[in-house]
PDB file of C-alpha atoms in Angstrom:
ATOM      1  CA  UNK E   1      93.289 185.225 163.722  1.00 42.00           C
ATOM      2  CA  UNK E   2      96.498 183.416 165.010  1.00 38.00           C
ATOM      3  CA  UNK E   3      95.682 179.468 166.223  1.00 39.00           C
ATOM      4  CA  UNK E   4      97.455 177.489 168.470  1.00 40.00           C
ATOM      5  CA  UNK E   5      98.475 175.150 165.446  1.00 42.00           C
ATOM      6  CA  UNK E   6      99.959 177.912 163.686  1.00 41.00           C
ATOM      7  CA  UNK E   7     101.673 179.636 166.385  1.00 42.00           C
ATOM      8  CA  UNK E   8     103.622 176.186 167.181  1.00 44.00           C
ATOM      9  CA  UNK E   9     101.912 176.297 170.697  1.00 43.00           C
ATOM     10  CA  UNK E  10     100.021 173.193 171.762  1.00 44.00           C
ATOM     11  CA  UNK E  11      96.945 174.169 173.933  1.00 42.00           C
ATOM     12  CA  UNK E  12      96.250 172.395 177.282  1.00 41.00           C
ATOM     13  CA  UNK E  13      93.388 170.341 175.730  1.00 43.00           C
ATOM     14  CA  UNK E  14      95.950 168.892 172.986  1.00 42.00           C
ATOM     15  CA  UNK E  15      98.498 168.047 175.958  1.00 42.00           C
ATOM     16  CA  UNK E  16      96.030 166.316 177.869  1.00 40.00           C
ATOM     17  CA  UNK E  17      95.591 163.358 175.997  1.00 40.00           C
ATOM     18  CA  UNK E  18      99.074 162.150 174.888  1.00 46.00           C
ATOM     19  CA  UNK E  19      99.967 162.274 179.158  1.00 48.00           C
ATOM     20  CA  UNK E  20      96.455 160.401 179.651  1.00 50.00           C
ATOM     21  CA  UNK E  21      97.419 157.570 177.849  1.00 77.00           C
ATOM     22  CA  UNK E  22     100.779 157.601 179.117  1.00 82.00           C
ATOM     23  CA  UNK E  23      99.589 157.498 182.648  1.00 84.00           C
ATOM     24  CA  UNK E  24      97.050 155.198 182.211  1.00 83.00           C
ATOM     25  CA  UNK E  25      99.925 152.269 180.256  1.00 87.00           C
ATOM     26  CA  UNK E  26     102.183 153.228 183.220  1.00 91.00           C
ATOM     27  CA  UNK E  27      99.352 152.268 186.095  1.00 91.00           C
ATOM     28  CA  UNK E  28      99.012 149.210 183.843  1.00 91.00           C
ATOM     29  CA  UNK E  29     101.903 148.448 184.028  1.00 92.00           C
ATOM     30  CA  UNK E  30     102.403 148.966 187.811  1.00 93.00           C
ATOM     31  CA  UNK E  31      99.403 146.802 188.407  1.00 94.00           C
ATOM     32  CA  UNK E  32     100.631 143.653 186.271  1.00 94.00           C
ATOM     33  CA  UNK E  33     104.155 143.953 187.923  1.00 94.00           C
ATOM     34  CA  UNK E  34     102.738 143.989 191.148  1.00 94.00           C
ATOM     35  CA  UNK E  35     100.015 141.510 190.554  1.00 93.00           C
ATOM     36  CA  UNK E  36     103.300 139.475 188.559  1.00 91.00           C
ATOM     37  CA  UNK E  37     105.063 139.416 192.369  1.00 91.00           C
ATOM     38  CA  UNK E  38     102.266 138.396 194.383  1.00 92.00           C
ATOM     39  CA  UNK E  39     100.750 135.635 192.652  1.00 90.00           C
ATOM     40  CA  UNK E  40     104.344 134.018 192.184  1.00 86.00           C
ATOM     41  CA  UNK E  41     104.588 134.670 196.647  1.00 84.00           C
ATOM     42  CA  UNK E  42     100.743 133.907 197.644  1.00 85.00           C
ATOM     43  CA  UNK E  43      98.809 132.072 194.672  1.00 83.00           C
ATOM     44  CA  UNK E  44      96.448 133.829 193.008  1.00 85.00           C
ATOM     45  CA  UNK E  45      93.856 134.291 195.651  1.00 87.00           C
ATOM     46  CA  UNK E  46      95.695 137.236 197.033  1.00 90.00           C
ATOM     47  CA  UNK E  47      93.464 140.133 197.820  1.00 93.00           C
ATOM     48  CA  UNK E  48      93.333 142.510 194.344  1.00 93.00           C
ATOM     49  CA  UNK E  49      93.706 145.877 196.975  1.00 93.00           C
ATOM     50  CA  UNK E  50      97.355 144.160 198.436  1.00 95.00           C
ATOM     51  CA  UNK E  51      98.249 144.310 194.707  1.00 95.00           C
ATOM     52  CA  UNK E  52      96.531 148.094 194.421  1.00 95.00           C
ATOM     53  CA  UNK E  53      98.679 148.810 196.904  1.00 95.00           C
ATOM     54  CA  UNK E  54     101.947 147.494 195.982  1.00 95.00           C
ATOM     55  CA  UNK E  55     101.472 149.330 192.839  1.00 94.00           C
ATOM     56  CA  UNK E  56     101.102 152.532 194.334  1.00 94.00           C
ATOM     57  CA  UNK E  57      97.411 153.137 192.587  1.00 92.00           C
ATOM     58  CA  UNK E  58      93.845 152.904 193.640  1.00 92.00           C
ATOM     59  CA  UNK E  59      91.422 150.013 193.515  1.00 92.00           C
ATOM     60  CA  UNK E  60      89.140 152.279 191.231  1.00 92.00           C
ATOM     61  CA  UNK E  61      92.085 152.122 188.444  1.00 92.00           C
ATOM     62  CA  UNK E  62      92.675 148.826 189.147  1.00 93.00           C
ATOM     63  CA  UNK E  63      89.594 147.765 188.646  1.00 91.00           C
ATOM     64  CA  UNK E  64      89.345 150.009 185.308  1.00 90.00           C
ATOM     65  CA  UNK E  65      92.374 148.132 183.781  1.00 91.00           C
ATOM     66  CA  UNK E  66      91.197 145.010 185.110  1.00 92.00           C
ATOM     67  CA  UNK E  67      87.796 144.715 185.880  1.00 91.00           C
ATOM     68  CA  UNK E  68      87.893 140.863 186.931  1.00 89.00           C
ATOM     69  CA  UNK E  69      90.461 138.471 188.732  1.00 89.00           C
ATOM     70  CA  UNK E  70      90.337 136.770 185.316  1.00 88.00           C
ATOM     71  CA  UNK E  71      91.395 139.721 183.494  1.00 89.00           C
ATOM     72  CA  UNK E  72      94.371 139.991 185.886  1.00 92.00           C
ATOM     73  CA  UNK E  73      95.174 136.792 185.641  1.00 90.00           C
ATOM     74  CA  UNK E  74      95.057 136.854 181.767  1.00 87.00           C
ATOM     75  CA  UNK E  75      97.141 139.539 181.378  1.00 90.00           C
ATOM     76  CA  UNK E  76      99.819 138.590 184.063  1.00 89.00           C
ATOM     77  CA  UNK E  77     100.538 134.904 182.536  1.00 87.00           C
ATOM     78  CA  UNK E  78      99.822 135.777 178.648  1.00 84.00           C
ATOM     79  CA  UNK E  79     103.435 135.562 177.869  1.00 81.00           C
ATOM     80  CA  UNK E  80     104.576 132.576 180.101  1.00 81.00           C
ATOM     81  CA  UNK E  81     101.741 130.623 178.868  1.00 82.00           C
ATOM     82  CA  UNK E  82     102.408 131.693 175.278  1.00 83.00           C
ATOM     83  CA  UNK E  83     106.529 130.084 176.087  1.00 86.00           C
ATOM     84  CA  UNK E  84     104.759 126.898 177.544  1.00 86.00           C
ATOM     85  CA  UNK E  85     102.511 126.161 174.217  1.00 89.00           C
ATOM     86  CA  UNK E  86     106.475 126.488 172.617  1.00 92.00           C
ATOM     87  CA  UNK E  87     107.735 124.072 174.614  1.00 93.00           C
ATOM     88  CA  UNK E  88     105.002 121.859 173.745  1.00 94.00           C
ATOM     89  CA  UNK E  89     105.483 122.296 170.498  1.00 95.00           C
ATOM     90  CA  UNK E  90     109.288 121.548 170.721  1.00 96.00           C
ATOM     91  CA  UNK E  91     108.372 118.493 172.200  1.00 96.00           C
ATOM     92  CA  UNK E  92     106.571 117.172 169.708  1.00 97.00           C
ATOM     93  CA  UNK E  93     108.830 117.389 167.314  1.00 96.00           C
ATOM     94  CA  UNK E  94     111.581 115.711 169.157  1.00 97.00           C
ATOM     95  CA  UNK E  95     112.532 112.066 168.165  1.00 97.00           C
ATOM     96  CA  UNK E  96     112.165 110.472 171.071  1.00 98.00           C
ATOM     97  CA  UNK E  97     108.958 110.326 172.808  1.00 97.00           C
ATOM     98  CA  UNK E  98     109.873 109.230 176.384  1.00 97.00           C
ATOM     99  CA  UNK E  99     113.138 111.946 176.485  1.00 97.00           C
ATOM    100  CA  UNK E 100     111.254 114.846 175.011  1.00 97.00           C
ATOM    101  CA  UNK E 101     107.963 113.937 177.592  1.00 96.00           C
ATOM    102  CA  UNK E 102     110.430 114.155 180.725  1.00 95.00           C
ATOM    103  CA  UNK E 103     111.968 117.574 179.789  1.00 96.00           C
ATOM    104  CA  UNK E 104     108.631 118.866 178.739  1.00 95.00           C
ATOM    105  CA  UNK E 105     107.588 118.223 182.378  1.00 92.00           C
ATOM    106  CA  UNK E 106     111.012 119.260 183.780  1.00 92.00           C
ATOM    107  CA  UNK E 107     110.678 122.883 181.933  1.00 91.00           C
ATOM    108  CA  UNK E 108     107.039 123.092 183.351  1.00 87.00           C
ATOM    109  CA  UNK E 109     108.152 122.180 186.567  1.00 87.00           C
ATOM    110  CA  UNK E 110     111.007 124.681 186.461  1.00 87.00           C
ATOM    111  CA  UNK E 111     108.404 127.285 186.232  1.00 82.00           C
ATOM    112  CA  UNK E 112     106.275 126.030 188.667  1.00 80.00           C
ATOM    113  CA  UNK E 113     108.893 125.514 191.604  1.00 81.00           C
ATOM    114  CA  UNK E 114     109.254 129.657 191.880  1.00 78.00           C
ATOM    115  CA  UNK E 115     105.663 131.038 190.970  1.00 81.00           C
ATOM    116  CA  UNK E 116     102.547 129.902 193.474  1.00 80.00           C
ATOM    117  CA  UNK E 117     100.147 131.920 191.489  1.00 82.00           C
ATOM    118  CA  UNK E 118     101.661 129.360 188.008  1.00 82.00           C
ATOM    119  CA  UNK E 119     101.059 126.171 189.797  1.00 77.00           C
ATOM    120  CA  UNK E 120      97.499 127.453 190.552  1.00 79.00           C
ATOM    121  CA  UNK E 121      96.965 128.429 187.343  1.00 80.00           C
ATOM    122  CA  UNK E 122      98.115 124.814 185.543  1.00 76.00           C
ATOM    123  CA  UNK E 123      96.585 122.753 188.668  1.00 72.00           C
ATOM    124  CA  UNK E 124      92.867 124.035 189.710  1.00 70.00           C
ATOM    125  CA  UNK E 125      90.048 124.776 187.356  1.00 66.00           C
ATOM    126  CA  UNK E 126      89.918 129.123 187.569  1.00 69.00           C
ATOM    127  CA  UNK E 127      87.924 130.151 185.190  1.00 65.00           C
ATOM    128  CA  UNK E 128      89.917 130.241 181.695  1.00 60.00           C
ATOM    129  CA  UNK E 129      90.572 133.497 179.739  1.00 73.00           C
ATOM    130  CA  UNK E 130      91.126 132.601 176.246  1.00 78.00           C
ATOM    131  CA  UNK E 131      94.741 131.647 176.501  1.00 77.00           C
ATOM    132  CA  UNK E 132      94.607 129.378 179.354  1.00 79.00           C
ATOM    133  CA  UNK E 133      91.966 127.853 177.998  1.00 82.00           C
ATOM    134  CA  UNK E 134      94.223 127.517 174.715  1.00 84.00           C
ATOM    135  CA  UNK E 135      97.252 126.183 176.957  1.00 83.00           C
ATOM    136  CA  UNK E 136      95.358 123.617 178.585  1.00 83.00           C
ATOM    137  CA  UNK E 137      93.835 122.118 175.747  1.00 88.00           C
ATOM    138  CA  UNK E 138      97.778 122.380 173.691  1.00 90.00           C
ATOM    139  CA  UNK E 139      99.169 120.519 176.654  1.00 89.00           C
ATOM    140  CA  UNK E 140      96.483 117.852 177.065  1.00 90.00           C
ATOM    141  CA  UNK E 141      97.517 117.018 173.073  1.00 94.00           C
ATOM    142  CA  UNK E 142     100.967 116.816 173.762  1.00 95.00           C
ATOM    143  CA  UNK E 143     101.369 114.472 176.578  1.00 94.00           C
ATOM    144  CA  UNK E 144      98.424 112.338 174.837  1.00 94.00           C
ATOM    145  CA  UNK E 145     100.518 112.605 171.828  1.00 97.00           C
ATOM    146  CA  UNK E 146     104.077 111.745 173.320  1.00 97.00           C
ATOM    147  CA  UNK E 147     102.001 109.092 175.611  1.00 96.00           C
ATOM    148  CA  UNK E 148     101.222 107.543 172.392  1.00 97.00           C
ATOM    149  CA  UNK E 149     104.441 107.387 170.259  1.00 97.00           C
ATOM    150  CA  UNK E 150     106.595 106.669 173.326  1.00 97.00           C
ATOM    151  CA  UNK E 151     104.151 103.469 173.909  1.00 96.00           C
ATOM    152  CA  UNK E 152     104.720 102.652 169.492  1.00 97.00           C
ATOM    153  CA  UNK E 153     108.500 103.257 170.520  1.00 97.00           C
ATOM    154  CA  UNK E 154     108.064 100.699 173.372  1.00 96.00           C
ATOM    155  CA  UNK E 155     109.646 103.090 175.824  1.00 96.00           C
ATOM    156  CA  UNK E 156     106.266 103.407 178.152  1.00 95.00           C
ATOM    157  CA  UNK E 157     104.041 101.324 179.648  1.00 90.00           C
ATOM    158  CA  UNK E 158     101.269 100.258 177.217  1.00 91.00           C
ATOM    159  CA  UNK E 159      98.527 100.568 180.111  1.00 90.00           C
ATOM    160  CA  UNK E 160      99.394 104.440 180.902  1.00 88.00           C
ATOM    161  CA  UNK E 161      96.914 106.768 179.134  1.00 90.00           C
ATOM    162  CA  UNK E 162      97.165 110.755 179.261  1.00 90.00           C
ATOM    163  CA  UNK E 163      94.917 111.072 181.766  1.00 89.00           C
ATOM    164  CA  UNK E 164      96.929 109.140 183.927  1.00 88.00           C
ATOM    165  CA  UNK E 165      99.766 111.452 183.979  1.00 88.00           C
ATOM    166  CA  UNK E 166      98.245 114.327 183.439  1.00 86.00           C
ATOM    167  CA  UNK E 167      95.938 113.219 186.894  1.00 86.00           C
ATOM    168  CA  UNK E 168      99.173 112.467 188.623  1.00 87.00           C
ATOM    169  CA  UNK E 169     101.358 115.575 187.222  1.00 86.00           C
ATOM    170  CA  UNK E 170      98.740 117.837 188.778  1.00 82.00           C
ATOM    171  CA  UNK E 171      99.095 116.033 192.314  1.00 83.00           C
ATOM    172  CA  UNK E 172     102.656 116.546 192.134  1.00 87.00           C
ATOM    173  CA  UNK E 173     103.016 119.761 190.997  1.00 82.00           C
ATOM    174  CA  UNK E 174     101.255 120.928 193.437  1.00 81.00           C
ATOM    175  CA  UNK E 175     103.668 120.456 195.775  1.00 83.00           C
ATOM    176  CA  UNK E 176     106.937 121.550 193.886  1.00 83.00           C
ATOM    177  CA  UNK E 177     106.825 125.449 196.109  1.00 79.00           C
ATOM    178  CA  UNK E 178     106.535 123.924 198.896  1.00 81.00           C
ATOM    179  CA  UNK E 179     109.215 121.514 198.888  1.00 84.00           C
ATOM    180  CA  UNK E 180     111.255 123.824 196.455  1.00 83.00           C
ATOM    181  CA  UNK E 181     110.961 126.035 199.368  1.00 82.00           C
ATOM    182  CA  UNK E 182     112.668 123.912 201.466  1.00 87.00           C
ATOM    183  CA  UNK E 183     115.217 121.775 199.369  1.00 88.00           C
ATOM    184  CA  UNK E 184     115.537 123.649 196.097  1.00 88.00           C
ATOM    185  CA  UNK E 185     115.727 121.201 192.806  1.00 88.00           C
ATOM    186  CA  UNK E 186     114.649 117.870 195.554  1.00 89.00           C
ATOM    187  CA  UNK E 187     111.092 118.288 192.970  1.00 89.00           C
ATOM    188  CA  UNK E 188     113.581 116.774 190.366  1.00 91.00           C
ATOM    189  CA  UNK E 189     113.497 113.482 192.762  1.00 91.00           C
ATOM    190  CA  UNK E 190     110.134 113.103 192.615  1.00 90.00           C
ATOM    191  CA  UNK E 191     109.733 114.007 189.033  1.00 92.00           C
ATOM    192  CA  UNK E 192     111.808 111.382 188.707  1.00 92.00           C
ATOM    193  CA  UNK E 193     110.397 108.729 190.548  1.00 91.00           C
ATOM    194  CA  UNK E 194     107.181 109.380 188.567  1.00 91.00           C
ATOM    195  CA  UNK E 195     108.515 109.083 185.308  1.00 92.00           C
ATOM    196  CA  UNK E 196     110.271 106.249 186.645  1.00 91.00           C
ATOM    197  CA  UNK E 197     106.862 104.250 186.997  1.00 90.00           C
ATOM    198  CA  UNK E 198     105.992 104.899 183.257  1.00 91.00           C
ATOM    199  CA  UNK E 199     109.036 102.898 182.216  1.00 91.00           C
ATOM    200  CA  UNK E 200     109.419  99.511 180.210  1.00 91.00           C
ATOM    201  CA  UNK E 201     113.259  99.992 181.158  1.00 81.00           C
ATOM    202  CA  UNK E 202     114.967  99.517 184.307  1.00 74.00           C
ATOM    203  CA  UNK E 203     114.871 103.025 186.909  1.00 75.00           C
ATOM    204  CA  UNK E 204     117.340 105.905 186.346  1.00 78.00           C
ATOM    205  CA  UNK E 205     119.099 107.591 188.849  1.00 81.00           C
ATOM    206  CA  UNK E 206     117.483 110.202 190.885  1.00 80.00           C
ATOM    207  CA  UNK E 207     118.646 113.391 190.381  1.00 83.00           C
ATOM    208  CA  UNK E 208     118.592 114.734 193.834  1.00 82.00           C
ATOM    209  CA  UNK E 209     118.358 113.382 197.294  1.00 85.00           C
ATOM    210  CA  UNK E 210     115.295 112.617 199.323  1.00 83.00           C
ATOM    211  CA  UNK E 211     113.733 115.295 201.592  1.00 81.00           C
ATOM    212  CA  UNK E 212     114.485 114.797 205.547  1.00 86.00           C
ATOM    213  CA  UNK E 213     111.905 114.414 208.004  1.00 83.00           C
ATOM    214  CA  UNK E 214     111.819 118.000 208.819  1.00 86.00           C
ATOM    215  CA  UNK E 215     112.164 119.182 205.699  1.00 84.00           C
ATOM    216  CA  UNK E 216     108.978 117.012 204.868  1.00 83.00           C
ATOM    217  CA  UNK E 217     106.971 118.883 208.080  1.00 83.00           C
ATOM    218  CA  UNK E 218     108.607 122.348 206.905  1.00 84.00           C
ATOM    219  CA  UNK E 219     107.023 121.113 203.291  1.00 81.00           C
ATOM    220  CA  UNK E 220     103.633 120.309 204.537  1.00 78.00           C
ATOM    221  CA  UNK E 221     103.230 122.963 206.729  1.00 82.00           C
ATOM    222  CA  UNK E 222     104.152 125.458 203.589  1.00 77.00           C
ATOM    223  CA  UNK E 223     101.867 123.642 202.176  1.00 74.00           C
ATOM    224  CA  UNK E 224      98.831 125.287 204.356  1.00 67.00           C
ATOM    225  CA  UNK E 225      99.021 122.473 206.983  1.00 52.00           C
ATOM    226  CA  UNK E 226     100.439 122.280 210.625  1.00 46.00           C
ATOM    227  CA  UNK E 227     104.404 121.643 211.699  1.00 45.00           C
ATOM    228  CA  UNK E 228     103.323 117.691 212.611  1.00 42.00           C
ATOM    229  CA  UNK E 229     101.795 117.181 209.370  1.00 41.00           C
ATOM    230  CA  UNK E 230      98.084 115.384 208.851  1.00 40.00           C
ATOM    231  CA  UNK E 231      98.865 112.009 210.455  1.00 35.00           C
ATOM    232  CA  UNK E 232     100.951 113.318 213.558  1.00 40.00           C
ATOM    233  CA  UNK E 233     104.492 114.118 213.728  1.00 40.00           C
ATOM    234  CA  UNK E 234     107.186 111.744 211.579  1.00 38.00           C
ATOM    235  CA  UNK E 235     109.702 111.041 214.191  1.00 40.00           C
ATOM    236  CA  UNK E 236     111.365 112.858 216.457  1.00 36.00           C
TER     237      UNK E 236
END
């Protein structure tokens, strides 16, 4: 008796599979592109059927892929963490302290200043998947460890402790969209300005120029507030 195998024919239950899985890896891959797009637009609060939808699939397969936020979220920033544990490691290896912490933060904030849902992810305390939780813990040991050989290099303040930046990074980086949105690059300013304050040498010059009035209300109100700002308008 002839069998599929050795008439060369495949039988529908052998065909089956192979297209499974290659429908299944495509939906993933719908998902985590469309997932990719609208946590860089709206952070990564963004309702999980928008990015269902924007993939073209269901909320059932979504939620088979990924069945958490956290999974999502994992899976969208795996690589781009991955680059930023890199970058810390270039860092460290760089001669000078001071010049390799500034364009460690620079690259970071590069990233940040065109992805919402990246800025939420390296600012707020989301539950960590196990390479965010990695990246976090990489970056605290780099600035503490450029902190510290910048300060034996007498480059930095001898009172500044990670903490310190890292605290004050956060507050800042929080608002790189926003004002990215408005003035693209003016975050170098204020990158500046900060890194400024760590100095034993005399300021630098700031890389960009400072934000207008209205580009300061545009900024805030991006921001989630109103077009006058919290303490009223700022001049006419």
């Amino acid at each position: 008796m002839s069998t599929s195998g050795s008439s060369g024919r495949r039988t529908p239950a052998a065909s089956a599979t192979p297209d499974l899985r290659a429908d299944a890896r495509r939906n993933r891959e719908l998902l985590l592109a469309a997932a990719r797009e609208l946590f860089a637009e709206q952070g990564l609060e963004v309702p999980l059927d928008e990015i269902a939808r924007r993939a073209g699939v269901g909320n059932a397969t979504l939620y088979r892929r990924f069945p958490t936020r956290e999974a999502l979220i994992e899976a969208v920033f795996h690589d781009s963490l991955s680059a930023n544990m890199h970058l810390g490691e270039e860092a460290r290896r760089a001669p000078d302290a001071f010049a390799a912490l500034a364009r460690y933060m620079e690259q970071i904030f590069e990233v940040l200043a065109a992805d919402r849902g990246a800025i939420e992810l390296m600012t707020t305390t989301i539950p960590a998947g196990a390479t965010l939780a990695a990246l976090r813990e990489h970056n605290h040991e780099t600035v503490a460890l450029l902190v510290r050989r910048a300060q034996e290099q007498g480059t930095m303040r001898p009172d500044i402790v990670a903490e310190d930046l890292l605290f004050t990074l956060c507050a800042l980086g929080r608002c790189v969209p926003s004002a990215a949105a408005v003035a693209p690059g003016s975050w170098r300013r204020h990158l500046a300005l900060l890194l400024d304050g760590l100095r034993t040498a005399g300021p630098t010059a700031l890389p960009a120029p400072p934000l207008t009035r209205d580009q300061v209300q545009d900024a805030l109100a991006d921001m989630g507030g109103t077009r006058t700002g919290p303490y009223g308008r700022m001049g006419p």
